[in-house]
C-alpha atoms as a PDB file:
ATOM      1  CA  UNK A   1      -1.538  16.612  21.164  1.00  0.00           C
ATOM      2  CA  UNK A   2      -4.452  14.219  21.608  1.00  0.00           C
ATOM      3  CA  UNK A   3      -5.378  11.488  19.131  1.00  0.00           C
ATOM      4  CA  UNK A   4      -8.689  13.249  18.482  1.00  0.00           C
ATOM      5  CA  UNK A   5      -6.878  16.457  17.477  1.00  0.00           C
ATOM      6  CA  UNK A   6      -4.572  14.546  15.147  1.00  0.00           C
ATOM      7  CA  UNK A   7      -7.568  12.839  13.525  1.00  0.00           C
ATOM      8  CA  UNK A   8      -9.388  16.189  13.248  1.00  0.00           C
ATOM      9  CA  UNK A   9      -6.447  17.685  11.355  1.00  0.00           C
ATOM     10  CA  UNK A  10      -6.377  14.633   9.057  1.00  0.00           C
ATOM     11  CA  UNK A  11     -10.115  14.978   8.403  1.00  0.00           C
ATOM     12  CA  UNK A  12      -9.740  18.651   7.465  1.00  0.00           C
ATOM     13  CA  UNK A  13      -6.806  17.870   5.161  1.00  0.00           C
ATOM     14  CA  UNK A  14      -8.753  14.953   3.613  1.00  0.00           C
ATOM     15  CA  UNK A  15     -11.814  17.112   2.997  1.00  0.00           C
ATOM     16  CA  UNK A  16      -9.797  19.896   1.339  1.00  0.00           C
ATOM     17  CA  UNK A  17      -7.899  17.344  -0.749  1.00  0.00           C
ATOM     18  CA  UNK A  18     -11.184  15.771  -1.880  1.00  0.00           C
ATOM     19  CA  UNK A  19     -12.309  18.993  -3.522  1.00  0.00           C
ATOM     20  CA  UNK A  20      -8.899  19.322  -5.160  1.00  0.00           C
ATOM     21  CA  UNK A  21      -8.980  15.772  -6.561  1.00  0.00           C
ATOM     22  CA  UNK A  22     -12.623  15.719  -7.737  1.00  0.00           C
ATOM     23  CA  UNK A  23     -12.066  17.401 -11.131  1.00  0.00           C
ATOM     24  CA  UNK A  24      -9.032  15.242 -12.084  1.00  0.00           C
ATOM     25  CA  UNK A  25      -9.785  13.202 -15.196  1.00  0.00           C
ATOM     26  CA  UNK A  26     -13.471  14.072 -15.378  1.00  0.00           C
ATOM     27  CA  UNK A  27     -15.011  13.937 -18.833  1.00  0.00           C
ATOM     28  CA  UNK A  28     -18.373  15.561 -19.367  1.00  0.00           C
ATOM     29  CA  UNK A  29     -21.344  13.969 -21.068  1.00  0.00           C
ATOM     30  CA  UNK A  30     -20.888  16.417 -23.951  1.00  0.00           C
ATOM     31  CA  UNK A  31     -17.279  15.292 -24.444  1.00  0.00           C
ATOM     32  CA  UNK A  32     -18.400  11.656 -24.495  1.00  0.00           C
ATOM     33  CA  UNK A  33     -21.393  12.417 -26.783  1.00  0.00           C
ATOM     34  CA  UNK A  34     -23.635  10.560 -24.315  1.00  0.00           C
ATOM     35  CA  UNK A  35     -25.941  13.247 -22.887  1.00  0.00           C
ATOM     36  CA  UNK A  36     -28.629  11.686 -20.707  1.00  0.00           C
ATOM     37  CA  UNK A  37     -32.021  13.315 -21.303  1.00  0.00           C
ATOM     38  CA  UNK A  38     -32.904  15.614 -18.419  1.00  0.00           C
ATOM     39  CA  UNK A  39     -29.312  16.310 -17.383  1.00  0.00           C
ATOM     40  CA  UNK A  40     -26.953  19.105 -18.300  1.00  0.00           C
ATOM     41  CA  UNK A  41     -24.211  18.502 -20.850  1.00  0.00           C
ATOM     42  CA  UNK A  42     -21.538  19.487 -18.329  1.00  0.00           C
ATOM     43  CA  UNK A  43     -22.451  16.645 -15.945  1.00  0.00           C
ATOM     44  CA  UNK A  44     -19.789  13.941 -15.573  1.00  0.00           C
ATOM     45  CA  UNK A  45     -20.173  11.038 -17.984  1.00  0.00           C
ATOM     46  CA  UNK A  46     -18.989   8.536 -15.360  1.00  0.00           C
ATOM     47  CA  UNK A  47     -18.414   9.195 -11.687  1.00  0.00           C
ATOM     48  CA  UNK A  48     -15.585   7.127 -10.286  1.00  0.00           C
ATOM     49  CA  UNK A  49     -16.168   7.624  -6.581  1.00  0.00           C
ATOM     50  CA  UNK A  50     -13.943   4.828  -5.314  1.00  0.00           C
ATOM     51  CA  UNK A  51     -11.006   6.087  -7.385  1.00  0.00           C
ATOM     52  CA  UNK A  52     -11.511   9.632  -6.080  1.00  0.00           C
ATOM     53  CA  UNK A  53     -11.689   8.420  -2.469  1.00  0.00           C
ATOM     54  CA  UNK A  54      -8.546   6.284  -2.834  1.00  0.00           C
ATOM     55  CA  UNK A  55      -6.505   9.057  -4.473  1.00  0.00           C
ATOM     56  CA  UNK A  56      -7.749  11.557  -1.882  1.00  0.00           C
ATOM     57  CA  UNK A  57      -6.823   9.226   0.976  1.00  0.00           C
ATOM     58  CA  UNK A  58      -3.281   8.682  -0.331  1.00  0.00           C
ATOM     59  CA  UNK A  59      -2.588  12.363  -1.004  1.00  0.00           C
ATOM     60  CA  UNK A  60      -4.147  13.483   2.299  1.00  0.00           C
ATOM     61  CA  UNK A  61      -2.144  10.820   4.121  1.00  0.00           C
ATOM     62  CA  UNK A  62       1.114  12.140   2.679  1.00  0.00           C
ATOM     63  CA  UNK A  63       0.224  15.741   3.508  1.00  0.00           C
ATOM     64  CA  UNK A  64      -0.843  14.720   7.010  1.00  0.00           C
ATOM     65  CA  UNK A  65       2.367  12.769   7.532  1.00  0.00           C
ATOM     66  CA  UNK A  66       4.369  15.859   6.561  1.00  0.00           C
ATOM     67  CA  UNK A  67       2.328  18.004   8.934  1.00  0.00           C
ATOM     68  CA  UNK A  68       2.663  15.457  11.745  1.00  0.00           C
ATOM     69  CA  UNK A  69       6.433  15.188  11.421  1.00  0.00           C
ATOM     70  CA  UNK A  70       6.960  18.955  11.239  1.00  0.00           C
ATOM     71  CA  UNK A  71       4.406  19.927  13.865  1.00  0.00           C
ATOM     72  CA  UNK A  72       4.405  17.142  16.435  1.00  0.00           C
ATOM     73  CA  UNK A  73       7.799  15.466  16.144  1.00  0.00           C
ATOM     74  CA  UNK A  74      10.012  18.429  15.167  1.00  0.00           C
ATOM     75  CA  UNK A  75       7.820  20.940  17.059  1.00  0.00           C
ATOM     76  CA  UNK A  76       7.667  23.568  14.327  1.00  0.00           C
ATOM     77  CA  UNK A  77       4.828  26.042  14.703  1.00  0.00           C
ATOM     78  CA  UNK A  78       3.383  28.829  12.573  1.00  0.00           C
ATOM     79  CA  UNK A  79       6.113  31.241  13.673  1.00  0.00           C
ATOM     80  CA  UNK A  80       8.749  28.916  12.215  1.00  0.00           C
ATOM     81  CA  UNK A  81       7.126  29.150   8.784  1.00  0.00           C
ATOM     82  CA  UNK A  82       7.930  32.855   8.621  1.00  0.00           C
ATOM     83  CA  UNK A  83      11.536  32.050   9.508  1.00  0.00           C
ATOM     84  CA  UNK A  84      11.735  29.788   6.440  1.00  0.00           C
ATOM     85  CA  UNK A  85      10.238  32.439   4.165  1.00  0.00           C
ATOM     86  CA  UNK A  86      12.656  35.188   5.069  1.00  0.00           C
ATOM     87  CA  UNK A  87      13.666  37.707   7.674  1.00  0.00           C
ATOM     88  CA  UNK A  88      10.981  39.640   9.488  1.00  0.00           C
ATOM     89  CA  UNK A  89      10.990  43.327   9.391  1.00  0.00           C
END
């Protein structure tokens, strides 16, 4: 597998993880009682972008490492997943 393909898989995992991590710990302006005029009450009170990016990078790195070991080093493919789940029939 080429380095570009490995990076592409990491990018896809990172992007999916980003949307999973985004809502963690978010407090709305209504919860903080600090609604900015002209914005909706459900908008985040404080956006912590660097924290989200760091957490996303760590989690995506761990998932990617697991994928890399199973797929590239141990040569498991999608057919092997069904073998783990149970017998076919």
